[in-house]
Amino acid sequence: MAVAEFTPSSSSIIKKTSLYSSQLSYVSTHQISYKRRFSLRPLQRTHYANICCSVTSNEVQAPVVTNDLKKKPECFGVFCLTYDLKAEEETSCWKKLINVSVSGAAGMIANHLLFKLAAGEVFGPDQPIALKLLGSERSIQALEGVAMELEDSLYPLLREVSIGIDPYEVFQDAEWALLIGAKPRGPGMERADLLDINGQIFAEQGKALNAVASRNVKVIVVGNPCNTNALICLKNAPDIPAKNFHALTRLDENRAKCQLALKAGVFYDKVSNVTIWGNHSTTQVPDYLNAKINGFPVKEVIRDTKWLEEEFTEKVQKRGGVLIQKWGRSSAASTAVSVVDAIRSLVTPTPEGDWFSTGVYTDGNPYGIAEGIVFSMPCRSKGDGDYELVKDVIIDDYLRSRIKKSEDELLAEKRCVAHLTGEGIAVCDLPGDTMLPGEM
């Protein structure tokens, strides 16, 4: 029998939801053929915490067992029910719960992404998950609303939900950190200003990850300008491998695949080996030279060289802006899908001969690209969360000249945020405004 008691919430901003105790957090809920024998016993009423539950009145109370109340945030709603499973009932098929932290969790991108994570679409249908959601003081009520929706969706894999405004608490023990939250670019704001404002956010988040996250946490930066934000974040997290930081360029890759498929008259799954080189800006380089359609080089299938060199690149670069003009809002849903794709590419083996794009640290790259920046390049993974850069790619003079332009831009951005990376005084000499519509 489970004990369920609730007390009114305190004014604390951090609220943690726990459906099961630490033992039960390892249970796989995939529908597999073994009998579920849950022997539940009342928890000892040793410590109490103030809790807010959306499904009960303020007259009902439930205990939360903890050895340190200061480290035990409050729970929320149905997740307040805490069960204790007998140790002898553990089975070898249970998986350890994974901790996923998401910043900007009250925003539109997260609104699409969180439910995919909770449903098992990202890490698998048998992987229990804890979601730790980071917002701001202004968004805390919205975060409570997000938690309520997750609660009402009855996801069996979702074992914990925490919400808060302090990255040092929300990033605690994070194994994946999806950094979506960033300030949008307002009217009249220079790109250098955006780099500085958002750079300060990601510097602080890097410090928090360095202090409290798992030592092998994987970080995907979505907030723009994502390449340089990822660089700032990793420079402020020296105890975490720089290789673990990614800037999201998967949406650009997906858009490139879409355009190639449309031009060739095939479905998306026939397009492979697509690379986005460089910065997530209008200097990005969608690579058709190495891409394939039905296993054949794109140039053998699409013989319109002028389209490939001009219209193809422009369509990919400006796709987001066209979408905003058509729909009046940014591409939140497809961005969320691309985050899912980016994670899957790291946790599942890359198909033989194929690769994927992600913005990663350039130290030791085989392409002659300047070191010390975050640059989108072709990668492969064995499915263990790690990756290796692809060596068997063709780079001709045309492709190299375009890569160089994006490289120069990222080096200029790096100089512009030197004060945030510990590399001296900032000098902003950005080579023009290459802002993407998603930054506004």
Short mmCIF file of C-alpha atoms in Angstrom, two decimals:
data_model
loop_
_atom_site.label_atom_id
_atom_site.label_comp_id
_atom_site.label_asym_id
_atom_site.label_seq_id
_atom_site.Cartn_x
_atom_site.Cartn_y
_atom_site.Cartn_z
CA MET A 1 0.00 0.00 0.00
CA ALA A 2 1.26 3.43 -0.87
CA VAL A 3 1.15 6.33 1.53
CA ALA A 4 -0.24 9.52 0.01
CA GLU A 5 -0.40 12.75 1.97
CA PHE A 6 -0.07 16.33 0.78
CA THR A 7 0.51 19.74 2.33
CA PRO A 8 0.16 23.18 0.75
CA SER A 9 3.07 24.36 -1.33
CA SER A 10 5.68 26.73 0.05
CA SER A 11 6.98 29.69 -1.95
CA SER A 12 10.03 27.73 -3.08
CA ILE A 13 10.58 27.97 -6.82
CA ILE A 14 11.94 24.44 -7.34
CA LYS A 15 9.41 21.64 -7.57
CA LYS A 16 10.38 18.04 -8.16
CA THR A 17 7.97 15.30 -9.08
CA SER A 18 8.80 11.73 -8.26
CA LEU A 19 6.47 8.91 -9.27
CA TYR A 20 8.57 6.22 -7.73
CA SER A 21 11.32 5.83 -5.20
CA SER A 22 14.95 5.54 -6.28
CA GLN A 23 14.65 1.77 -6.53
CA LEU A 24 11.65 1.88 -8.83
CA SER A 25 13.32 4.50 -10.99
CA TYR A 26 15.19 1.66 -12.65
CA VAL A 27 12.08 -0.14 -13.86
CA SER A 28 11.52 -0.50 -17.58
CA THR A 29 7.91 0.06 -18.54
CA HIS A 30 8.19 -1.39 -22.00
CA GLN A 31 5.41 -3.90 -22.48
CA ILE A 32 7.43 -7.07 -22.36
CA SER A 33 6.44 -10.55 -21.34
CA TYR A 34 7.14 -10.71 -17.63
CA LYS A 35 4.69 -10.47 -14.77
CA ARG A 36 4.77 -7.13 -12.95
CA ARG A 37 4.84 -7.98 -9.23
CA PHE A 38 4.75 -4.71 -7.31
CA SER A 39 4.83 -5.30 -3.60
CA LEU A 40 4.22 -1.86 -2.15
CA ARG A 41 4.69 -1.01 1.48
CA PRO A 42 4.10 2.23 3.37
CA LEU A 43 7.05 4.56 3.63
CA GLN A 44 8.24 5.53 7.06
CA ARG A 45 7.11 9.01 7.95
CA THR A 46 10.55 10.33 8.71
CA HIS A 47 10.62 13.68 6.91
CA TYR A 48 8.02 15.92 5.37
CA ALA A 49 8.27 18.58 2.68
CA ASN A 50 5.70 21.10 1.58
CA ILE A 51 4.15 19.95 -1.67
CA CYS A 52 1.73 21.32 -4.24
CA CYS A 53 -0.46 18.72 -5.91
CA SER A 54 -2.74 19.59 -8.78
CA VAL A 55 -5.01 16.60 -8.27
CA THR A 56 -5.88 16.95 -4.60
CA SER A 57 -7.17 19.56 -2.22
CA ASN A 58 -4.89 21.37 0.18
CA GLU A 59 -6.28 19.24 2.99
CA VAL A 60 -4.45 16.07 1.88
CA GLN A 61 -0.79 15.42 2.68
CA ALA A 62 1.95 13.02 1.56
CA PRO A 63 5.43 12.35 2.91
CA VAL A 64 8.59 12.70 0.87
CA VAL A 65 11.43 10.59 2.22
CA THR A 66 14.78 12.36 2.10
CA ASN A 67 17.95 12.57 4.11
CA ASP A 68 18.55 16.19 3.23
CA LEU A 69 15.55 18.45 2.83
CA LYS A 70 17.68 21.21 1.36
CA LYS A 71 18.63 18.95 -1.55
CA LYS A 72 15.15 17.51 -2.02
CA PRO A 73 13.05 19.87 -4.16
CA GLU A 74 9.28 19.78 -3.95
CA CYS A 75 7.20 17.38 -5.99
CA PHE A 76 4.18 18.08 -8.14
CA GLY A 77 0.79 16.46 -8.56
CA VAL A 78 0.43 12.76 -9.21
CA PHE A 79 4.21 12.39 -9.12
CA CYS A 80 4.02 12.99 -5.36
CA LEU A 81 2.91 9.41 -4.89
CA THR A 82 6.04 7.59 -3.77
CA TYR A 83 6.30 3.80 -3.89
CA ASP A 84 8.89 1.54 -2.33
CA LEU A 85 9.65 -1.66 -4.21
CA LYS A 86 11.23 -4.58 -2.38
CA ALA A 87 14.82 -5.08 -3.45
CA GLU A 88 14.30 -8.79 -4.13
CA GLU A 89 11.79 -7.93 -6.83
CA GLU A 90 14.36 -6.24 -9.07
CA THR A 91 14.90 -7.95 -12.42
CA SER A 92 17.73 -7.75 -14.93
CA CYS A 93 15.48 -6.15 -17.55
CA TRP A 94 15.04 -2.88 -15.67
CA LYS A 95 16.94 0.09 -17.02
CA LYS A 96 18.51 2.85 -14.99
CA LEU A 97 16.61 6.12 -15.19
CA ILE A 98 18.35 8.87 -17.18
CA ASN A 99 18.30 12.55 -16.28
CA VAL A 100 17.54 15.04 -19.06
CA SER A 101 17.69 18.77 -18.36
CA VAL A 102 15.97 21.21 -20.71
CA SER A 103 16.37 25.01 -20.62
CA GLY A 104 13.75 27.28 -22.12
CA ALA A 105 11.29 24.58 -21.12
CA ALA A 106 8.24 26.87 -21.26
CA GLY A 107 8.91 27.84 -24.89
CA MET A 108 7.39 26.57 -28.12
CA ILE A 109 10.26 24.29 -29.12
CA ALA A 110 10.22 22.58 -25.74
CA ASN A 111 6.43 22.32 -25.93
CA HIS A 112 6.90 19.93 -28.85
CA LEU A 113 10.09 18.27 -27.61
CA LEU A 114 9.20 17.35 -24.02
CA PHE A 115 6.32 15.10 -25.01
CA LYS A 116 8.50 13.22 -27.49
CA LEU A 117 11.06 12.68 -24.75
CA ALA A 118 8.43 11.49 -22.28
CA ALA A 119 6.82 9.16 -24.83
CA GLY A 120 10.04 7.24 -25.45
CA GLU A 121 10.50 8.51 -29.00
CA VAL A 122 14.05 9.65 -28.30
CA PHE A 123 15.82 7.22 -25.97
CA GLY A 124 13.63 4.21 -26.66
CA PRO A 125 10.33 2.66 -25.54
CA ASP A 126 11.90 0.88 -22.56
CA GLN A 127 13.98 3.75 -21.09
CA PRO A 128 12.66 5.49 -17.94
CA ILE A 129 13.39 9.20 -17.92
CA ALA A 130 13.52 12.15 -15.53
CA LEU A 131 12.87 15.60 -16.97
CA LYS A 132 14.42 18.63 -15.28
CA LEU A 133 12.98 21.84 -16.67
CA LEU A 134 14.73 25.21 -16.44
CA GLY A 135 12.85 28.46 -16.86
CA SER A 136 12.88 32.02 -15.57
CA GLU A 137 11.00 33.84 -12.85
CA ARG A 138 8.53 35.04 -15.48
CA SER A 139 7.91 31.53 -16.81
CA ILE A 140 7.58 29.57 -13.58
CA GLN A 141 3.78 29.37 -13.76
CA ALA A 142 4.03 28.28 -17.38
CA LEU A 143 6.43 25.54 -16.25
CA GLU A 144 3.85 24.39 -13.74
CA GLY A 145 1.40 24.20 -16.62
CA VAL A 146 3.88 22.11 -18.62
CA ALA A 147 4.23 19.76 -15.64
CA MET A 148 0.45 19.46 -15.42
CA GLU A 149 0.22 18.52 -19.10
CA LEU A 150 2.95 15.92 -18.68
CA GLU A 151 1.06 14.64 -15.66
CA ASP A 152 -2.20 14.38 -17.60
CA SER A 153 -0.53 12.56 -20.51
CA LEU A 154 0.05 9.43 -18.37
CA TYR A 155 3.48 8.61 -19.78
CA PRO A 156 4.64 5.41 -18.03
CA LEU A 157 8.30 6.12 -18.82
CA LEU A 158 8.23 9.54 -17.20
CA ARG A 159 9.30 8.95 -13.58
CA GLU A 160 10.32 12.41 -12.43
CA VAL A 161 9.74 16.03 -13.37
CA SER A 162 11.54 18.95 -11.74
CA ILE A 163 11.04 22.62 -12.53
CA GLY A 164 13.17 25.55 -11.44
CA ILE A 165 15.01 28.75 -12.31
CA ASP A 166 18.42 27.87 -10.89
CA PRO A 167 20.66 25.94 -13.33
CA TYR A 168 22.78 24.69 -10.43
CA GLU A 169 19.74 22.76 -9.19
CA VAL A 170 18.10 21.85 -12.49
CA PHE A 171 21.36 20.52 -14.01
CA GLN A 172 22.13 18.31 -11.00
CA ASP A 173 23.33 14.89 -12.29
CA ALA A 174 22.15 15.70 -15.81
CA GLU A 175 23.25 13.14 -18.40
CA TRP A 176 21.79 15.15 -21.29
CA ALA A 177 21.38 18.93 -21.32
CA LEU A 178 19.26 20.43 -24.09
CA LEU A 179 19.87 24.17 -23.98
CA ILE A 180 17.00 25.78 -25.86
CA GLY A 181 16.42 28.96 -23.92
CA ALA A 182 17.98 32.14 -25.34
CA LYS A 183 17.00 35.76 -25.76
CA PRO A 184 15.57 36.49 -29.22
CA ARG A 185 17.02 39.26 -31.30
CA GLY A 186 14.90 42.40 -31.04
CA PRO A 187 14.45 45.27 -33.50
CA GLY A 188 17.63 47.28 -33.99
CA MET A 189 19.77 44.83 -32.01
CA GLU A 190 23.19 44.17 -33.52
CA ARG A 191 24.40 40.58 -33.85
CA ALA A 192 27.31 41.50 -31.55
CA ASP A 193 24.80 42.53 -28.88
CA LEU A 194 22.97 39.24 -29.25
CA LEU A 195 26.25 37.35 -28.91
CA ASP A 196 27.03 39.17 -25.69
CA ILE A 197 23.59 38.87 -24.10
CA ASN A 198 23.08 35.21 -24.89
CA GLY A 199 26.75 34.49 -24.30
CA GLN A 200 26.34 35.51 -20.67
CA ILE A 201 23.46 33.06 -20.32
CA PHE A 202 25.48 30.20 -21.75
CA ALA A 203 28.58 31.09 -19.75
CA GLU A 204 26.54 30.74 -16.56
CA GLN A 205 24.96 27.51 -17.75
CA GLY A 206 28.39 26.12 -18.63
CA LYS A 207 29.58 26.86 -15.11
CA ALA A 208 26.52 25.16 -13.65
CA LEU A 209 27.02 22.07 -15.81
CA ASN A 210 30.65 21.95 -14.80
CA ALA A 211 29.68 22.10 -11.12
CA VAL A 212 26.79 19.66 -10.86
CA ALA A 213 26.13 17.67 -14.06
CA SER A 214 27.39 14.18 -14.85
CA ARG A 215 31.05 14.24 -15.89
CA ASN A 216 30.03 12.75 -19.25
CA VAL A 217 26.95 14.90 -19.84
CA LYS A 218 26.06 15.43 -23.50
CA VAL A 219 25.08 19.03 -24.28
CA ILE A 220 23.07 20.16 -27.31
CA VAL A 221 22.84 23.93 -27.75
CA VAL A 222 19.79 25.14 -29.65
CA GLY A 223 19.61 28.79 -28.57
CA ASN A 224 21.08 31.12 -31.18
CA PRO A 225 23.73 31.98 -32.19
CA CYS A 226 24.14 28.29 -31.33
CA ASN A 227 27.71 27.64 -32.57
CA THR A 228 29.30 30.39 -30.52
CA ASN A 229 26.94 29.80 -27.59
CA ALA A 230 28.16 26.19 -27.54
CA LEU A 231 31.76 27.43 -27.59
CA ILE A 232 31.09 29.75 -24.64
CA CYS A 233 29.35 26.97 -22.75
CA LEU A 234 32.17 24.45 -23.20
CA LYS A 235 34.86 26.99 -22.32
CA ASN A 236 33.07 27.55 -19.02
CA ALA A 237 32.88 23.82 -18.33
CA PRO A 238 36.54 22.73 -18.35
CA ASP A 239 35.87 19.50 -16.44
CA ILE A 240 33.51 18.20 -19.13
CA PRO A 241 35.05 16.93 -22.40
CA ALA A 242 34.78 19.61 -25.09
CA LYS A 243 33.77 16.84 -27.47
CA ASN A 244 30.49 16.46 -25.57
CA PHE A 245 29.13 19.85 -26.70
CA HIS A 246 27.03 20.17 -29.84
CA ALA A 247 25.47 23.08 -31.72
CA LEU A 248 22.24 22.09 -33.45
CA THR A 249 22.55 22.14 -37.23
CA ARG A 250 20.35 19.09 -37.80
CA LEU A 251 17.37 21.19 -38.87
CA ASP A 252 19.54 22.65 -41.64
CA GLU A 253 20.50 19.11 -42.68
CA ASN A 254 16.86 18.02 -42.71
CA ARG A 255 15.95 21.02 -44.84
CA ALA A 256 18.76 20.20 -47.27
CA LYS A 257 17.53 16.60 -47.57
CA CYS A 258 14.03 17.88 -48.23
CA GLN A 259 15.14 20.15 -51.08
CA LEU A 260 17.27 17.45 -52.71
CA ALA A 261 14.42 14.95 -52.47
CA LEU A 262 11.96 17.39 -54.01
CA LYS A 263 14.30 18.23 -56.88
CA ALA A 264 15.07 14.57 -57.61
CA GLY A 265 11.47 13.43 -57.22
CA VAL A 266 12.24 10.87 -54.52
CA PHE A 267 11.25 10.41 -50.90
CA TYR A 268 13.44 11.70 -48.06
CA ASP A 269 14.81 8.31 -47.07
CA LYS A 270 16.56 8.02 -50.43
CA VAL A 271 18.80 11.00 -49.58
CA SER A 272 21.94 10.32 -47.51
CA ASN A 273 25.39 11.66 -46.67
CA VAL A 274 24.21 15.26 -46.40
CA THR A 275 26.51 17.62 -44.52
CA ILE A 276 25.96 21.13 -43.24
CA TRP A 277 29.36 22.77 -42.88
CA GLY A 278 30.07 25.73 -40.64
CA ASN A 279 27.91 28.17 -38.77
CA HIS A 280 24.16 28.16 -38.20
CA SER A 281 23.86 31.37 -40.21
CA THR A 282 23.57 32.39 -43.83
CA THR A 283 27.22 31.39 -44.30
CA GLN A 284 26.31 27.75 -43.66
CA VAL A 285 27.29 25.39 -46.48
CA PRO A 286 24.80 22.67 -47.49
CA ASP A 287 27.09 20.11 -49.14
CA TYR A 288 25.72 18.49 -52.31
CA LEU A 289 29.17 17.31 -53.45
CA ASN A 290 29.24 14.39 -51.00
CA ALA A 291 25.49 13.83 -50.75
CA LYS A 292 23.84 10.80 -52.35
CA ILE A 293 20.43 9.91 -53.74
CA ASN A 294 19.62 6.19 -53.93
CA GLY A 295 23.32 5.61 -53.30
CA PHE A 296 24.45 7.67 -56.29
CA PRO A 297 26.24 11.04 -56.06
CA VAL A 298 23.75 13.89 -56.20
CA LYS A 299 25.54 15.43 -59.18
CA GLU A 300 24.78 12.25 -61.18
CA VAL A 301 21.08 12.43 -60.32
CA ILE A 302 20.53 16.20 -60.37
CA ARG A 303 22.47 17.54 -63.35
CA ASP A 304 21.36 21.14 -62.89
CA THR A 305 24.65 22.53 -61.56
CA LYS A 306 23.35 26.08 -61.43
CA TRP A 307 20.48 24.99 -59.19
CA LEU A 308 22.84 23.07 -56.91
CA GLU A 309 25.31 25.93 -56.55
CA GLU A 310 22.81 28.74 -56.12
CA GLU A 311 19.14 27.95 -55.56
CA PHE A 312 19.70 24.85 -53.41
CA THR A 313 21.96 26.67 -50.95
CA GLU A 314 19.70 29.71 -50.79
CA LYS A 315 16.58 27.61 -50.21
CA VAL A 316 18.19 25.84 -47.26
CA GLN A 317 19.55 29.05 -45.77
CA LYS A 318 16.29 30.98 -46.09
CA ARG A 319 13.79 28.21 -45.41
CA GLY A 320 13.09 29.42 -41.87
CA GLY A 321 12.38 32.96 -43.04
CA VAL A 322 9.97 31.78 -45.72
CA LEU A 323 8.15 29.66 -43.13
CA ILE A 324 7.77 32.66 -40.82
CA GLN A 325 6.35 34.75 -43.68
CA LYS A 326 3.85 32.01 -44.55
CA TRP A 327 2.77 31.04 -41.05
CA GLY A 328 3.61 34.00 -38.89
CA ARG A 329 5.67 31.97 -36.42
CA SER A 330 9.05 30.27 -36.26
CA SER A 331 9.75 26.62 -36.97
CA ALA A 332 9.32 25.28 -33.43
CA ALA A 333 7.92 21.88 -34.34
CA SER A 334 10.55 21.02 -36.96
CA THR A 335 13.28 22.31 -34.63
CA ALA A 336 12.03 19.93 -31.93
CA VAL A 337 12.06 17.07 -34.45
CA SER A 338 15.64 17.95 -35.40
CA VAL A 339 16.69 17.85 -31.72
CA VAL A 340 15.19 14.36 -31.54
CA ASP A 341 17.09 13.39 -34.71
CA ALA A 342 20.33 14.82 -33.31
CA ILE A 343 20.04 12.78 -30.11
CA ARG A 344 19.04 9.62 -31.95
CA SER A 345 22.10 9.97 -34.18
CA LEU A 346 24.26 9.77 -31.06
CA VAL A 347 22.42 6.96 -29.26
CA THR A 348 21.91 4.66 -32.26
CA PRO A 349 24.64 3.39 -34.61
CA THR A 350 24.99 5.37 -37.83
CA PRO A 351 23.90 3.31 -40.87
CA GLU A 352 26.84 1.85 -42.76
CA GLY A 353 28.36 4.42 -45.12
CA ASP A 354 26.15 7.29 -43.98
CA TRP A 355 26.79 10.21 -41.60
CA PHE A 356 25.03 13.15 -39.94
CA SER A 357 25.76 16.82 -39.26
CA THR A 358 26.37 18.43 -35.90
CA GLY A 359 28.31 21.48 -34.71
CA VAL A 360 31.28 20.26 -32.66
CA TYR A 361 34.64 21.48 -31.39
CA THR A 362 37.18 21.61 -34.21
CA ASP A 363 40.35 20.61 -32.33
CA GLY A 364 41.99 17.72 -34.21
CA ASN A 365 39.67 17.88 -37.24
CA PRO A 366 41.00 16.36 -40.52
CA TYR A 367 39.68 19.10 -42.82
CA GLY A 368 42.12 21.91 -42.12
CA ILE A 369 39.44 24.01 -40.39
CA ALA A 370 40.76 26.38 -37.72
CA GLU A 371 40.84 24.86 -34.25
CA GLY A 372 39.14 26.34 -31.22
CA ILE A 373 35.67 26.96 -32.70
CA VAL A 374 32.40 25.00 -32.89
CA PHE A 375 31.83 24.09 -36.53
CA SER A 376 29.25 21.85 -38.16
CA MET A 377 30.92 18.82 -39.74
CA PRO A 378 30.05 15.26 -40.83
CA CYS A 379 30.06 12.70 -38.00
CA ARG A 380 29.40 9.02 -37.35
CA SER A 381 28.43 7.31 -34.10
CA LYS A 382 28.54 3.78 -32.70
CA GLY A 383 25.40 4.56 -30.71
CA ASP A 384 27.17 5.14 -27.41
CA GLY A 385 26.58 8.91 -27.30
CA ASP A 386 30.02 9.60 -28.74
CA TYR A 387 31.01 10.29 -32.35
CA GLU A 388 33.92 10.45 -34.75
CA LEU A 389 34.54 12.85 -37.61
CA VAL A 390 34.19 11.37 -41.09
CA LYS A 391 37.47 11.25 -42.99
CA ASP A 392 36.30 9.96 -46.39
CA VAL A 393 34.78 13.17 -47.73
CA ILE A 394 35.55 15.13 -50.89
CA ILE A 395 36.34 18.84 -50.58
CA ASP A 396 36.93 20.64 -53.88
CA ASP A 397 37.99 24.27 -54.34
CA TYR A 398 34.38 25.49 -54.59
CA LEU A 399 33.35 23.78 -51.35
CA ARG A 400 36.52 24.84 -49.54
CA SER A 401 36.01 28.51 -50.43
CA ARG A 402 32.52 28.43 -48.96
CA ILE A 403 33.69 26.61 -45.84
CA LYS A 404 36.38 29.25 -45.39
CA LYS A 405 33.76 32.02 -45.35
CA SER A 406 31.86 30.35 -42.52
CA GLU A 407 35.12 29.64 -40.71
CA ASP A 408 36.10 33.32 -40.87
CA GLU A 409 32.72 34.31 -39.48
CA LEU A 410 33.02 31.93 -36.51
CA LEU A 411 36.54 33.13 -35.76
CA ALA A 412 35.19 36.70 -35.72
CA GLU A 413 32.37 35.65 -33.39
CA LYS A 414 34.94 33.99 -31.14
CA ARG A 415 36.89 37.26 -30.88
CA CYS A 416 33.64 39.04 -30.10
CA VAL A 417 33.02 36.85 -27.02
CA ALA A 418 36.61 36.53 -25.79
CA HIS A 419 35.57 38.10 -22.47
CA LEU A 420 33.15 35.19 -21.94
CA THR A 421 35.57 32.40 -22.85
CA GLY A 422 38.50 33.58 -20.77
CA GLU A 423 40.55 34.53 -23.81
CA GLY A 424 41.03 38.24 -23.23
CA ILE A 425 39.28 41.41 -24.27
CA ALA A 426 36.44 41.19 -26.77
CA VAL A 427 37.01 42.69 -30.21
CA CYS A 428 33.96 42.66 -32.48
CA ASP A 429 34.82 42.82 -36.16
CA LEU A 430 31.98 40.70 -37.54
CA PRO A 431 32.08 40.42 -41.36
CA GLY A 432 28.51 41.60 -42.00
CA ASP A 433 25.15 40.56 -40.62
CA THR A 434 24.39 36.92 -41.43
CA MET A 435 21.52 36.51 -39.00
CA LEU A 436 19.00 33.73 -39.61
CA PRO A 437 15.29 34.51 -39.16
CA GLY A 438 15.12 32.18 -36.16
CA GLU A 439 17.28 34.58 -34.16
CA MET A 440 14.56 37.23 -34.18
#
